[in-house]
DNA sequence: CTGGATCCAAAAAGATACTG
DNA sequence: CAGTATCTTTTTGGATCCAG
């Protein structure tokens, strides 16, 4: 193996960076926001995020699934039905989402003045 | 009072998106984290963010300055000295930073298990 | 309906060298 | 010290076409 963990904790990451590892990427936070309290089908997410291309949406959902943040439930029916929801682990991100919402809510007007 | 919505409603952005407009980009949140309670020189930020290239650091600092989040103070001396600090507006982002820190702190170990 | 695969363009990020 | 300038690489976006 090419694993080099000799000086393991040498590069201790800032916790903020840890969170960013999960949340970085252009659409992830918004996806999680819409999933914060309801299970949604792929097509529903698409409608809620009209500016995200199908390819990107698929890609980001896969990444979130891989990180254990969301759950992907496939119903073996025709036509296909796939539902996405937050996992228990994903739920723990809600306070971050909430703070971003609160900030955006308060500062929306200030932003609008600039554009 | 008049509830103006109607035509503007469809352009109305989700507040989370508003926050993301400011914070998106790979390094902004981390930059703000390190500036959360101290004024830092450019070189100090560079040392704290060794993985960010100089170009990106300059670029993101400029964007944050343009958005009114941070203040850039230039001292006309030799050698040059430039200090960055949060503006009052930037201070309002602290709850978001804090939540990301808290989440990262708690889930760092879970993440480490995967890498 | 929920994608996967491919091709191409544009934007963001990274690496490196240089400067007042 | 605090950046620019230039070039290369990676990521993202968009447009199809295809399949179970």
Tab-separated table of C-alpha atoms (C1' of nucleotides) in Angstrom:
chain	number	residue	atom	x	y	z
A	1	UNK	CA	0.000	0.000	0.000
A	2	UNK	CA	1.084	3.522	-0.638
A	3	UNK	CA	-0.423	4.699	2.575
A	4	UNK	CA	1.723	7.126	4.473
A	5	UNK	CA	0.224	7.714	7.833
A	6	UNK	CA	3.420	7.767	9.749
A	7	UNK	CA	3.055	11.293	10.970
A	8	UNK	CA	-0.682	10.936	10.962
A	9	UNK	CA	-2.091	13.925	12.713
A	10	UNK	CA	0.526	16.244	11.380
A	11	UNK	CA	-1.998	17.852	9.101
A	12	UNK	CA	-4.854	18.405	11.481
A	13	UNK	CA	-7.642	19.983	9.542
A	14	UNK	CA	-9.646	22.939	10.703
A	15	UNK	CA	-13.166	21.734	11.484
A	16	UNK	CA	-14.556	24.354	9.163
A	17	UNK	CA	-12.622	22.713	6.369
A	18	UNK	CA	-14.133	19.384	7.326
A	19	UNK	CA	-17.587	20.824	6.849
A	20	UNK	CA	-16.560	22.374	3.572
A	21	UNK	CA	-15.336	19.038	2.282
A	22	UNK	CA	-18.920	17.873	2.455
A	23	UNK	CA	-20.706	21.029	1.426
A	24	UNK	CA	-18.459	22.524	-1.223
A	25	UNK	CA	-19.609	22.377	-4.761
A	26	UNK	CA	-22.033	24.695	-6.334
A	27	UNK	CA	-25.410	23.172	-5.576
A	28	UNK	CA	-25.096	20.867	-2.619
A	29	UNK	CA	-26.303	23.221	0.075
A	30	UNK	CA	-29.315	24.198	-1.966
A	31	UNK	CA	-30.178	20.554	-2.594
A	32	UNK	CA	-29.952	19.830	1.109
A	33	UNK	CA	-32.058	22.840	1.864
A	34	UNK	CA	-34.928	21.523	-0.190
A	35	UNK	CA	-34.548	18.102	1.330
A	36	UNK	CA	-34.424	19.484	4.851
A	37	UNK	CA	-37.856	18.255	5.742
A	38	UNK	CA	-39.327	16.335	2.901
A	39	UNK	CA	-38.458	13.416	0.762
A	40	UNK	CA	-38.351	14.476	-2.861
A	41	UNK	CA	-38.319	12.719	-6.180
A	42	UNK	CA	-35.690	13.497	-8.739
A	43	UNK	CA	-38.139	15.361	-10.906
A	44	UNK	CA	-39.309	17.434	-7.965
A	45	UNK	CA	-35.778	18.489	-7.186
A	46	UNK	CA	-35.340	19.402	-10.809
A	47	UNK	CA	-38.335	21.669	-10.680
A	48	UNK	CA	-37.134	23.316	-7.505
A	49	UNK	CA	-33.682	23.878	-8.936
A	50	UNK	CA	-34.404	24.976	-12.490
A	51	UNK	CA	-30.948	26.422	-12.952
A	52	UNK	CA	-29.150	23.185	-12.227
A	53	UNK	CA	-28.615	20.942	-15.186
A	54	UNK	CA	-29.701	17.356	-14.996
A	55	UNK	CA	-26.146	16.205	-15.206
A	56	UNK	CA	-25.022	18.336	-12.300
A	57	UNK	CA	-28.000	17.393	-10.188
A	58	UNK	CA	-27.322	13.711	-10.683
A	59	UNK	CA	-23.665	14.230	-9.951
A	60	UNK	CA	-24.195	16.186	-6.751
A	61	UNK	CA	-26.824	13.773	-5.495
A	62	UNK	CA	-24.384	10.933	-6.005
A	63	UNK	CA	-21.698	12.746	-4.085
A	64	UNK	CA	-24.025	13.500	-1.206
A	65	UNK	CA	-25.161	9.904	-1.183
A	66	UNK	CA	-21.583	8.711	-1.179
A	67	UNK	CA	-20.839	10.946	1.792
A	68	UNK	CA	-23.769	9.462	3.675
A	69	UNK	CA	-25.699	12.729	3.762
A	70	UNK	CA	-28.697	11.649	1.738
A	71	UNK	CA	-30.483	8.404	1.080
A	72	UNK	CA	-31.521	7.259	-2.361
A	73	UNK	CA	-34.545	5.002	-2.476
A	74	UNK	CA	-35.269	3.336	-5.780
A	75	UNK	CA	-38.705	1.896	-6.416
A	76	UNK	CA	-38.529	-0.894	-8.979
A	77	UNK	CA	-41.619	0.158	-10.850
A	78	UNK	CA	-42.479	1.499	-14.243
A	79	UNK	CA	-42.095	4.357	-14.721
A	80	UNK	CA	-39.123	4.551	-12.393
A	81	UNK	CA	-39.419	6.412	-9.148
A	82	UNK	CA	-36.470	7.526	-7.075
A	83	UNK	CA	-36.762	9.417	-3.843
A	84	UNK	CA	-34.119	11.348	-2.003
A	85	UNK	CA	-34.101	12.168	1.688
A	86	UNK	CA	-31.711	13.266	4.383
A	87	UNK	CA	-30.073	10.540	6.381
A	88	UNK	CA	-29.701	10.885	10.113
A	89	UNK	CA	-26.203	12.087	9.429
A	90	UNK	CA	-27.519	14.567	6.915
A	91	UNK	CA	-29.975	15.876	9.483
A	92	UNK	CA	-27.076	17.088	11.571
A	93	UNK	CA	-26.298	19.639	8.882
A	94	UNK	CA	-29.587	21.413	9.399
A	95	UNK	CA	-28.265	24.046	11.815
A	96	UNK	CA	-25.856	25.181	9.134
A	97	UNK	CA	-28.637	25.382	6.575
A	98	UNK	CA	-30.803	27.230	9.023
A	99	UNK	CA	-28.135	29.839	9.710
A	100	UNK	CA	-27.618	30.389	6.018
A	101	UNK	CA	-31.328	30.830	5.557
A	102	UNK	CA	-31.549	33.318	8.401
A	103	UNK	CA	-28.664	35.328	7.092
A	104	UNK	CA	-30.018	35.355	3.576
A	105	UNK	CA	-33.429	36.381	4.813
A	106	UNK	CA	-32.065	39.360	6.709
A	107	UNK	CA	-29.608	40.514	4.115
A	108	UNK	CA	-31.555	39.936	0.969
A	109	UNK	CA	-32.554	43.572	0.823
A	110	UNK	CA	-29.063	44.815	1.317
A	111	UNK	CA	-27.981	42.604	-1.548
A	112	UNK	CA	-30.791	43.750	-3.802
A	113	UNK	CA	-29.631	47.311	-3.462
A	114	UNK	CA	-26.423	46.384	-5.189
A	115	UNK	CA	-27.940	44.837	-8.288
B	1	UNK	CA	-49.411	47.254	4.031
B	2	UNK	CA	-49.004	46.439	0.418
B	3	UNK	CA	-47.500	43.069	-0.155
B	4	UNK	CA	-45.759	43.863	-3.453
B	5	UNK	CA	-44.979	40.359	-4.642
B	6	UNK	CA	-46.937	39.378	-7.737
B	7	UNK	CA	-44.561	39.879	-10.624
B	8	UNK	CA	-41.360	39.851	-8.652
B	9	UNK	CA	-42.158	36.643	-6.918
B	10	UNK	CA	-40.804	34.397	-9.586
B	11	UNK	CA	-37.474	36.179	-9.460
B	12	UNK	CA	-37.521	36.014	-5.709
B	13	UNK	CA	-34.543	34.028	-4.608
B	14	UNK	CA	-34.381	31.520	-1.839
B	15	UNK	CA	-32.536	33.167	1.054
B	16	UNK	CA	-30.145	30.260	1.169
B	17	UNK	CA	-29.171	31.109	-2.367
B	18	UNK	CA	-28.594	34.689	-1.317
B	19	UNK	CA	-26.121	33.518	1.277
B	20	UNK	CA	-24.473	31.239	-1.226
B	21	UNK	CA	-23.992	34.113	-3.639
B	22	UNK	CA	-21.680	35.624	-1.063
B	23	UNK	CA	-20.048	32.500	0.288
B	24	UNK	CA	-19.684	30.259	-2.725
B	25	UNK	CA	-16.268	29.561	-4.022
B	26	UNK	CA	-13.858	27.191	-2.564
B	27	UNK	CA	-12.038	29.282	-0.016
B	28	UNK	CA	-14.185	32.189	1.063
B	29	UNK	CA	-15.636	30.610	4.149
B	30	UNK	CA	-12.238	29.503	5.324
B	31	UNK	CA	-10.807	32.959	4.789
B	32	UNK	CA	-13.632	34.468	6.804
B	33	UNK	CA	-13.115	31.902	9.516
B	34	UNK	CA	-9.555	33.011	10.073
B	35	UNK	CA	-10.568	36.642	10.002
B	36	UNK	CA	-13.415	36.061	12.430
B	37	UNK	CA	-11.661	37.732	15.288
B	38	UNK	CA	-8.398	39.147	14.168
B	39	UNK	CA	-7.077	41.431	11.532
B	40	UNK	CA	-4.573	39.584	9.402
B	41	UNK	CA	-1.936	40.548	6.918
B	42	UNK	CA	-1.900	38.987	3.493
B	43	UNK	CA	1.139	36.905	4.340
B	44	UNK	CA	-0.468	35.680	7.541
B	45	UNK	CA	-3.506	34.469	5.645
B	46	UNK	CA	-1.209	32.728	3.228
B	47	UNK	CA	0.458	30.855	6.034
B	48	UNK	CA	-2.874	29.852	7.511
B	49	UNK	CA	-4.148	28.658	4.153
B	50	UNK	CA	-1.159	26.886	2.669
B	51	UNK	CA	-3.262	25.021	0.146
B	52	UNK	CA	-4.695	28.143	-1.414
B	53	UNK	CA	-2.676	29.586	-4.227
B	54	UNK	CA	-1.670	33.177	-4.047
B	55	UNK	CA	-3.785	34.001	-7.044
B	56	UNK	CA	-6.913	32.485	-5.546
B	57	UNK	CA	-6.330	34.169	-2.219
B	58	UNK	CA	-6.026	37.554	-3.849
B	59	UNK	CA	-9.054	36.887	-6.001
B	60	UNK	CA	-11.293	35.749	-3.183
B	61	UNK	CA	-10.193	38.597	-0.949
B	62	UNK	CA	-11.105	41.021	-3.710
B	63	UNK	CA	-14.533	39.467	-4.112
B	64	UNK	CA	-15.206	39.572	-0.398
B	65	UNK	CA	-14.075	43.178	-0.305
B	66	UNK	CA	-16.326	44.031	-3.223
B	67	UNK	CA	-19.262	42.437	-1.432
B	68	UNK	CA	-18.570	44.535	1.629
B	69	UNK	CA	-17.684	41.568	3.797
B	70	UNK	CA	-14.094	42.447	4.526
B	71	UNK	CA	-12.061	45.605	4.735
B	72	UNK	CA	-8.700	46.049	3.077
B	73	UNK	CA	-6.339	48.484	4.711
B	74	UNK	CA	-3.224	49.394	2.782
B	75	UNK	CA	-0.289	50.940	4.582
B	76	UNK	CA	1.835	52.988	2.171
B	77	UNK	CA	5.149	51.843	3.522
B	78	UNK	CA	8.091	49.809	2.365
B	79	UNK	CA	7.871	46.906	2.453
B	80	UNK	CA	4.150	46.976	1.719
B	81	UNK	CA	1.687	46.040	4.433
B	82	UNK	CA	-1.945	45.170	3.793
B	83	UNK	CA	-4.350	44.133	6.492
B	84	UNK	CA	-7.679	42.422	6.115
B	85	UNK	CA	-10.519	42.441	8.616
B	86	UNK	CA	-14.226	41.742	8.773
B	87	UNK	CA	-16.534	44.667	8.234
B	88	UNK	CA	-19.581	45.090	10.410
B	89	UNK	CA	-21.521	43.432	7.622
B	90	UNK	CA	-19.045	40.592	7.534
B	91	UNK	CA	-19.458	40.097	11.246
B	92	UNK	CA	-23.061	39.079	10.641
B	93	UNK	CA	-21.827	35.960	8.906
B	94	UNK	CA	-20.234	34.649	12.071
B	95	UNK	CA	-23.197	32.451	13.114
B	96	UNK	CA	-22.836	30.546	9.863
B	97	UNK	CA	-19.120	30.106	10.397
B	98	UNK	CA	-19.736	29.006	13.936
B	99	UNK	CA	-22.229	26.343	12.900
B	100	UNK	CA	-19.842	24.994	10.313
B	101	UNK	CA	-17.125	24.838	12.910
B	102	UNK	CA	-19.352	23.024	15.375
B	103	UNK	CA	-20.444	20.507	12.775
B	104	UNK	CA	-16.918	19.869	11.599
B	105	UNK	CA	-15.720	19.467	15.145
B	106	UNK	CA	-18.295	16.817	15.937
B	107	UNK	CA	-18.059	14.917	12.685
B	108	UNK	CA	-14.381	15.071	12.025
B	109	UNK	CA	-13.909	11.581	13.359
B	110	UNK	CA	-16.666	10.132	11.283
B	111	UNK	CA	-15.083	11.631	8.228
B	112	UNK	CA	-11.626	10.382	9.070
B	113	UNK	CA	-12.909	6.868	9.064
B	114	UNK	CA	-13.606	7.186	5.369
B	115	UNK	CA	-10.216	8.401	4.238
C	1	DC	C1'	-39.346	8.800	-15.270
C	2	DT	C1'	-34.616	8.589	-13.941
C	3	DG	C1'	-31.006	8.613	-15.271
C	4	DG	C1'	-26.145	7.234	-18.254
C	5	DA	C1'	-22.768	8.472	-22.037
C	6	DT	C1'	-20.650	11.697	-24.948
C	7	DC	C1'	-18.987	15.953	-26.877
C	8	DC	C1'	-17.979	20.636	-26.501
C	9	DA	C1'	-17.729	25.358	-24.355
C	10	DA	C1'	-17.040	28.264	-20.450
C	11	DA	C1'	-15.689	29.170	-15.851
C	12	DA	C1'	-13.063	28.274	-11.838
C	13	DA	C1'	-8.918	26.771	-9.880
C	14	DG	C1'	-3.959	25.727	-9.888
C	15	DA	C1'	1.142	26.286	-11.076
C	16	DT	C1'	4.802	29.118	-12.104
C	17	DA	C1'	7.360	33.208	-13.086
C	18	DC	C1'	7.877	37.966	-12.441
C	19	DT	C1'	7.408	42.975	-10.219
C	20	DG	C1'	7.058	47.685	-7.573
D	1	DC	C1'	5.394	41.986	1.028
D	2	DA	C1'	1.759	41.817	-1.736
D	3	DG	C1'	0.583	41.210	-5.390
D	4	DT	C1'	0.408	40.504	-11.600
D	5	DA	C1'	0.714	37.939	-15.736
D	6	DT	C1'	0.534	33.866	-18.186
D	7	DC	C1'	-0.342	29.224	-18.917
D	8	DT	C1'	-2.314	24.648	-17.807
D	9	DT	C1'	-5.645	21.753	-15.476
D	10	DT	C1'	-10.040	20.862	-13.317
D	11	DT	C1'	-14.761	21.769	-12.681
D	12	DT	C1'	-19.030	23.149	-14.292
D	13	DG	C1'	-22.446	23.979	-17.783
D	14	DG	C1'	-25.216	22.785	-21.848
D	15	DA	C1'	-26.837	19.960	-25.584
D	16	DT	C1'	-27.933	16.153	-27.279
D	17	DC	C1'	-28.808	10.981	-27.730
D	18	DC	C1'	-29.804	6.632	-25.517
D	19	DA	C1'	-31.777	2.980	-22.158
D	20	DG	C1'	-34.267	0.234	-18.492
